XYZ file of C-alpha atoms in Angstrom:
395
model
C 64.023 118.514 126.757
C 66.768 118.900 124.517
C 68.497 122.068 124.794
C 68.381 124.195 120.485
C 70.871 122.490 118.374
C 74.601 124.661 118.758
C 77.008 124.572 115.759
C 80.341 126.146 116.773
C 80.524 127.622 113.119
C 78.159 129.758 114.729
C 79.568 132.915 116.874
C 78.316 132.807 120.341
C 74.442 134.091 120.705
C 73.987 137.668 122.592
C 74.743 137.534 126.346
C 76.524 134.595 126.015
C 80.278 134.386 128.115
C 82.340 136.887 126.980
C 109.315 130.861 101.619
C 111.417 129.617 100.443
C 110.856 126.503 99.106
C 111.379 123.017 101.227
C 114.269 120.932 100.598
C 114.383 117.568 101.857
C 116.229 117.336 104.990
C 119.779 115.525 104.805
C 119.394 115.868 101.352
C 116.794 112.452 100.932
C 113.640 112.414 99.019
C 110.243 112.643 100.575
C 109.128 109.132 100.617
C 105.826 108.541 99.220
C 103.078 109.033 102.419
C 101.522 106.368 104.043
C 97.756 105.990 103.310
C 95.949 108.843 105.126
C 93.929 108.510 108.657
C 90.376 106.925 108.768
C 88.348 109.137 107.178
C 86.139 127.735 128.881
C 83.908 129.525 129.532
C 85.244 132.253 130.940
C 86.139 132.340 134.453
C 84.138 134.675 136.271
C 85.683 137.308 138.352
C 88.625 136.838 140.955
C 87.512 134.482 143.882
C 87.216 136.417 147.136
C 89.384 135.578 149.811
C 87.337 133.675 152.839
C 85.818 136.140 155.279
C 86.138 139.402 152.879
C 83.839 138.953 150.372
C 85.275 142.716 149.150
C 89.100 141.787 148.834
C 90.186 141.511 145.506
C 93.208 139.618 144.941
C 94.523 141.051 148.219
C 94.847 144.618 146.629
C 95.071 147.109 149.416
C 92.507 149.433 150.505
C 93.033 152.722 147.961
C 92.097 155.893 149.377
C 89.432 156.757 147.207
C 90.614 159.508 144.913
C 92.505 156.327 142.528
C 90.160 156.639 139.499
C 87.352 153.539 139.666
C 88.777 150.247 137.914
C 86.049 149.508 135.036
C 85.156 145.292 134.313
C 87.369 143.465 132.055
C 86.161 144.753 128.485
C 86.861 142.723 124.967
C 90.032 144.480 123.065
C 88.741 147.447 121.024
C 87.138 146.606 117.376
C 85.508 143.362 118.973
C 81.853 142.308 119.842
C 81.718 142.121 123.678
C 80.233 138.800 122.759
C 82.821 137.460 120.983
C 84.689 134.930 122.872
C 86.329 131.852 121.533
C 85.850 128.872 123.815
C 88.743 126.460 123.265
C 89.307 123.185 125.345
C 93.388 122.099 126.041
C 93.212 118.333 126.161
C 96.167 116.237 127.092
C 97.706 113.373 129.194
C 99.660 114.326 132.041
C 103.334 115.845 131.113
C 101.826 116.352 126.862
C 103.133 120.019 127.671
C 99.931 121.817 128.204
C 101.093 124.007 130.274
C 104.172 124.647 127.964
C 101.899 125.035 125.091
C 99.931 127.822 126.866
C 103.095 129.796 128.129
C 104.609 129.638 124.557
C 101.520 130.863 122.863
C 102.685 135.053 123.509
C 106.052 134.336 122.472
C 104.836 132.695 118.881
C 102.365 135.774 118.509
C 105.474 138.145 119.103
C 107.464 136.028 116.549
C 105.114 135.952 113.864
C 106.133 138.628 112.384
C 109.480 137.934 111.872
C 108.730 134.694 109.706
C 106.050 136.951 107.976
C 102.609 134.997 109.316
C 101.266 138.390 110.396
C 101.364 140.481 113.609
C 99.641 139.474 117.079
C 99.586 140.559 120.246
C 98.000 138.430 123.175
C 97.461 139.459 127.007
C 95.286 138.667 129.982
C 91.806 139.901 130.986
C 92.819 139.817 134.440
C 95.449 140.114 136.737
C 95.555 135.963 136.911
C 95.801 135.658 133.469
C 98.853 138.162 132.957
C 100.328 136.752 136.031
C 100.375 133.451 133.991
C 101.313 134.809 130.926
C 104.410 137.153 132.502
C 105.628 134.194 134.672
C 105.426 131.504 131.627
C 107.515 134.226 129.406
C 109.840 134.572 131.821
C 110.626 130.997 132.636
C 110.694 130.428 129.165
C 112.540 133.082 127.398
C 114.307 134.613 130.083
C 115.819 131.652 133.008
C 115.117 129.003 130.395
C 113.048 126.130 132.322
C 109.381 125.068 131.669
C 106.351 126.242 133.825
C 105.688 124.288 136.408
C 102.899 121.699 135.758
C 99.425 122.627 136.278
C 97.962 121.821 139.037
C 94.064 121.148 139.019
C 92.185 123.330 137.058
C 91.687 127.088 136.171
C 90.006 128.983 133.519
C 91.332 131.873 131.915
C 90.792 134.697 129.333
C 93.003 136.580 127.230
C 92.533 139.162 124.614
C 93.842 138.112 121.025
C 94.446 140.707 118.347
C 96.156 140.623 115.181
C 96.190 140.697 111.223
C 97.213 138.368 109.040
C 99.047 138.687 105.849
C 96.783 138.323 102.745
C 97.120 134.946 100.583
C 95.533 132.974 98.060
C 93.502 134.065 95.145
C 90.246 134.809 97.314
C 92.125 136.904 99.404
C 93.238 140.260 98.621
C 93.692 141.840 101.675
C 94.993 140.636 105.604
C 92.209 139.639 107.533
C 92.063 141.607 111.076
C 90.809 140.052 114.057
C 90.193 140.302 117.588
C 88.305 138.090 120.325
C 88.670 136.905 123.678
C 89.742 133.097 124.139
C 88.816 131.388 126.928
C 90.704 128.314 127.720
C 91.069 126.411 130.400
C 94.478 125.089 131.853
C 94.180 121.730 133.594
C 96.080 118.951 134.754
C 96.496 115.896 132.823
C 95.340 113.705 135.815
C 92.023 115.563 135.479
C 91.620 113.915 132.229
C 91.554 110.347 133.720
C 87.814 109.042 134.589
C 88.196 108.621 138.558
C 89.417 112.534 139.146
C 87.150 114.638 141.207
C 87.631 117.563 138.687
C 86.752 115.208 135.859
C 83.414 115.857 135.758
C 84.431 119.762 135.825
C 86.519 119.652 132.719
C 84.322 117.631 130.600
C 81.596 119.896 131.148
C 83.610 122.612 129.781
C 84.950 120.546 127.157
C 81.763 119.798 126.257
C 80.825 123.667 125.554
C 83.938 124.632 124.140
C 83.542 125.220 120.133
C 87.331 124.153 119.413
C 89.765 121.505 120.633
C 93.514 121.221 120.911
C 94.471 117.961 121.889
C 98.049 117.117 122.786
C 99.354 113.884 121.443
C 102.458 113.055 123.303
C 104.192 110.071 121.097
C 106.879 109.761 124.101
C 104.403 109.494 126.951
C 102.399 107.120 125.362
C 105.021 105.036 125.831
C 104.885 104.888 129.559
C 101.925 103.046 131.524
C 101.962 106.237 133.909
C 101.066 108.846 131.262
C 99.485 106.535 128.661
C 97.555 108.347 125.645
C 94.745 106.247 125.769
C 94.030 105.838 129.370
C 93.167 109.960 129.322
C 91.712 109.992 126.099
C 88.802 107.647 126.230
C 88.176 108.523 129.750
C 86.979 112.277 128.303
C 85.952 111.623 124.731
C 83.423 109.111 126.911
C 81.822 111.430 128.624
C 82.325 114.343 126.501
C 80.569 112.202 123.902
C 77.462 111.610 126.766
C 77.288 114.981 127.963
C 76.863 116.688 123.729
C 74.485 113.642 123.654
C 72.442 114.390 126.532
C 72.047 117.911 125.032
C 71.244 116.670 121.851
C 73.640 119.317 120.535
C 75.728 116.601 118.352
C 76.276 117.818 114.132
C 75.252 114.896 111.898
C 75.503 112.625 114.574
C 79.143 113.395 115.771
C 80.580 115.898 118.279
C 80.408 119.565 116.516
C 84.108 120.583 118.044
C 86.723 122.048 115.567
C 89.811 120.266 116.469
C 93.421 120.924 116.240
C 95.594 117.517 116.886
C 99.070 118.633 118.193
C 101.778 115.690 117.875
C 103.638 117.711 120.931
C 107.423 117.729 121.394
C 108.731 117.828 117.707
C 111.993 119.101 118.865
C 112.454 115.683 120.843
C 115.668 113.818 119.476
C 113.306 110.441 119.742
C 110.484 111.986 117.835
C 112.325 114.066 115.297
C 115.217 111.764 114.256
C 112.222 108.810 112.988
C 110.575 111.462 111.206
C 113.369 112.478 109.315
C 114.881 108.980 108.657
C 111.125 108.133 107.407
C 111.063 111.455 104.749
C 108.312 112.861 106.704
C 110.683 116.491 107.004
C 111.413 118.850 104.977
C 113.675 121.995 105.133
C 113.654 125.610 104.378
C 115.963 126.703 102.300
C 115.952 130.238 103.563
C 116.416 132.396 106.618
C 116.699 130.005 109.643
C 116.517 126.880 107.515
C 114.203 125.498 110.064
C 112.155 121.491 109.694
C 108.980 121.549 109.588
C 106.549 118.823 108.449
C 104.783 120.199 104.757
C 101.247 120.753 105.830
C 99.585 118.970 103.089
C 101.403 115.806 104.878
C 100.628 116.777 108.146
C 97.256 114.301 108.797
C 99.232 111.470 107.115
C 102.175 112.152 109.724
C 99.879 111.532 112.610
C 98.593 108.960 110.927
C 101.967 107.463 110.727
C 102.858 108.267 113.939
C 100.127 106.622 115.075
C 100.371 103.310 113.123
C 104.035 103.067 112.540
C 106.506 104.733 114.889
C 104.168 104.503 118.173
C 101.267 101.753 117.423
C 98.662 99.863 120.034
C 97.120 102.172 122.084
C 98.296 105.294 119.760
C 96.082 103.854 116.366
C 93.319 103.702 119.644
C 93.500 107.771 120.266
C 93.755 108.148 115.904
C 90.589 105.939 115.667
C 88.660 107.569 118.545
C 89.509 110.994 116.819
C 88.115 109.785 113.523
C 85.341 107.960 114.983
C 84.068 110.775 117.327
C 84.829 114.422 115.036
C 83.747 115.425 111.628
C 87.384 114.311 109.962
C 86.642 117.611 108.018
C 86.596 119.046 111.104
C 90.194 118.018 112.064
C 93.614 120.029 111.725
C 96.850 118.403 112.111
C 100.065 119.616 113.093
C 103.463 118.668 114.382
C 104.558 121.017 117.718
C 107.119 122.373 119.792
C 106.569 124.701 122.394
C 110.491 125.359 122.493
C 111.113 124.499 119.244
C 115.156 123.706 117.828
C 118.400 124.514 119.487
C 120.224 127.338 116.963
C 123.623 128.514 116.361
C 124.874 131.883 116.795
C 123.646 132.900 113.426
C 120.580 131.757 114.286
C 120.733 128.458 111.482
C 119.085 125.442 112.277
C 122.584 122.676 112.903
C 121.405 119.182 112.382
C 124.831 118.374 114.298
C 123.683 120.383 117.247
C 119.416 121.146 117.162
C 118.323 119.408 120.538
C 117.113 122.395 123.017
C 117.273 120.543 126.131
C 120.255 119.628 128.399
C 120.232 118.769 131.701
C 121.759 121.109 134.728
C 122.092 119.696 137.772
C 119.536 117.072 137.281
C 117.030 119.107 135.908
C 115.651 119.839 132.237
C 117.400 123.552 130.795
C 116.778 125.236 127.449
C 119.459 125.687 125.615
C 118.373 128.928 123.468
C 115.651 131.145 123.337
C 112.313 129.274 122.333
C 111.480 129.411 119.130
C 107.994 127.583 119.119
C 106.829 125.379 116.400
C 103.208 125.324 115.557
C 101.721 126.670 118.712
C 99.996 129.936 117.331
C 98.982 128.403 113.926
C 96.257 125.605 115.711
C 94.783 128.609 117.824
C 94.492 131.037 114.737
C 92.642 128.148 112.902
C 90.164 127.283 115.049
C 89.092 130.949 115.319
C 88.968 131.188 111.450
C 87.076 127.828 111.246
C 84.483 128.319 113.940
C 83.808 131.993 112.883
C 83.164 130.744 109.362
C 79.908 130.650 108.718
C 77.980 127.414 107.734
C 77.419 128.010 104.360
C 81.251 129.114 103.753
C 83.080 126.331 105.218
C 85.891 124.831 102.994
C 88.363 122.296 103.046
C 90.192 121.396 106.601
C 93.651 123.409 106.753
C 97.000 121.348 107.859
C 99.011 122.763 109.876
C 102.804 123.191 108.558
């Protein structure tokens, strides 16, 4: 029997798992824009370690006078209930993992480009182990996280306010939820995995997406787009099916499509030769795609710049999803390479070298579009039904 319809607009039931204005870049017009695109659960608690079910994490024995450690709780002025379930989806080396670990450092930067204030952190000890370690590789000795390995769920507690905007708003809106997300692999994605079946499940239940599009690794047969991405959207397609929990037929997932590695020299230098980037013309004077352009970038990206098996992954996206449903943006979780005033140099903006044979950051990430996705897909799936509006672009 088919389990009761589920719209992710929806908030989880009870008991469920807890400007300045742009200037064109180099000084060329935007060209006109190609034709636009065809229209985790939480975790559970630590695992034990074998033969002591009672070890947690290898904490040592306290004495007993140490007051008693409560549960992981939601951050204060949320619903218990309210957890966000967001899937990462990606082909191996997309920079999931990167993603993830730049996520706090874009919430602690908001504020400084005036998109609000946030504050992120683990609901465990595994979860702020991640975060600490992926801040620190980051920010601090300047190398990426190493590459996931498997699969793991985690939760973290998101809390912030944005600035107010637009006509219908007059003041910030305040939130605060718990997101669970899982961190997996790319080789999981790919049909014949063991954990395949694993991560499509929770794919499946998730009520938002972020899929990594990796232009570059499309490129190579090892870490082709396509390969990973009709492998899951397969079965995830089967397994909503199954559950007759689809929405008008398609999958019911809000989804956030990341063109990943903006900052690349081989990504951004097409873009801007094409007029797809604009400039600011204050403060760090840093590119961004506008966001009203950013679906017809993919699409471009997609059709143009990358082609076969790339127009594949944009067709499967509008084939699959509500198109309404679908956010686009163009990412970096390291963002540009600045000078000492902190000015975006078009002579000097890659921010990678590489030391002794291995990939280095040149400055201190600056992330590009990796907090905006997340921060949508809340708004969107805790919008109710009857409210929902346009699809928002990311910038």
């Amino acid at each position: 029997m088919a389990e009761e319809y589920y719209d992710p607009n929806d908030r989880p039931p009870a008991g469920a798992p807890a400007d300045g204005s742009p200037i064109p870049l180099a000084g060329g017009p935007l060209k006109p824009p190609p034709p636009p695109p065809n229209g985790q659960p939480w975790s559970g608690p630590p695992t034990r370690p074998a033969g002591n079910p009672y070890q947690q994490d290898q904490v040592p024995v306290m004495d007993g006078n140490s007051a008693p450690a409560p549960i992981p709780t939601a951050p204060a002025g949320a619903d218990a209930t309210d957890h966000v379930r967001i899937g990462l989806w990606g082909a191996p080396r997309s920079g999931k993992t990167s993603f993830l670990g730049a996520l706090p450092i874009a919430a602690m930067q908001a504020q400084r480009y005036g998109q609000g204030s946030w504050r992120i952190s683990g609901m465990s000890r595994e979860a702020n182990s991640f975060l600490n370690d992926s801040v620190t590789r980051l920010s601090t000795r300047r190398i990426f996280p190493e590459a996931s390995v498997g699969l793991r769920g985690m939760s973290w507690s998101v809390q912030g306010e944005e600035p107010s905007s637009g006509v219908l708003r007059k003041r910030s809106r305040r939130t605060s939820f718990v997101l669970d997300i899982n961190d997996a692999a790319g080789e999981v994605f790919q049909g014949n995995n063991p954990l395949h079946e694993q991560i499509t499940d929770q794919l499946s239940r998730a009520q938002g997406l972020i899929y990594l599009f990796d232009p570059l690794g499309d490129a190579e047969e090892a870490t082709e787009s396509f390969s990973f991405f009709f492998a899951t959207l397969n079965e995830l397609n089967t397994r909503v099916r199954d559950r007759g929990a689809h929405h008008d037929n398609r999958l019911p997932h809000h989804v956030s499509v990341c063109v990943a590695k903006f900052d690349h020299p081989a990504i951004f230098e097409p873009a801007v030769r094409a007029g797809w980037v604009t400039q600011d013309s204050v403060g760090s004077r840093l590119p961004r795609v506008p966001a009203h352009h950013s679906a017809r970038f993919f699409q471009w990206m997609c059709e143009e710049f990358r082609g076969s098996t790339a127009r594949m992954v944009r067709d499967g996206l509008a084939t699959f999803f509500h198109p309404e449903r679908i956010s686009y943006y163009a990412t970096s979780a390291i963002g540009f390479r600045l000078n000492p005033q902190h000015v975006f140099d078009y002579h000097n903006y890659a921010n990678v070298e590489m030391v002794e044979e291995r990939p280095r950051i040149c400055t201190s990430p600056e992330p590009i579009n990796v907090l905006e996705p997340l921060i949508d897909l809340e708004r969107r799936i805790h919008t109710r039904p009857g409210l929902f509006g346009a699809k928002r672009s990311g910038q």
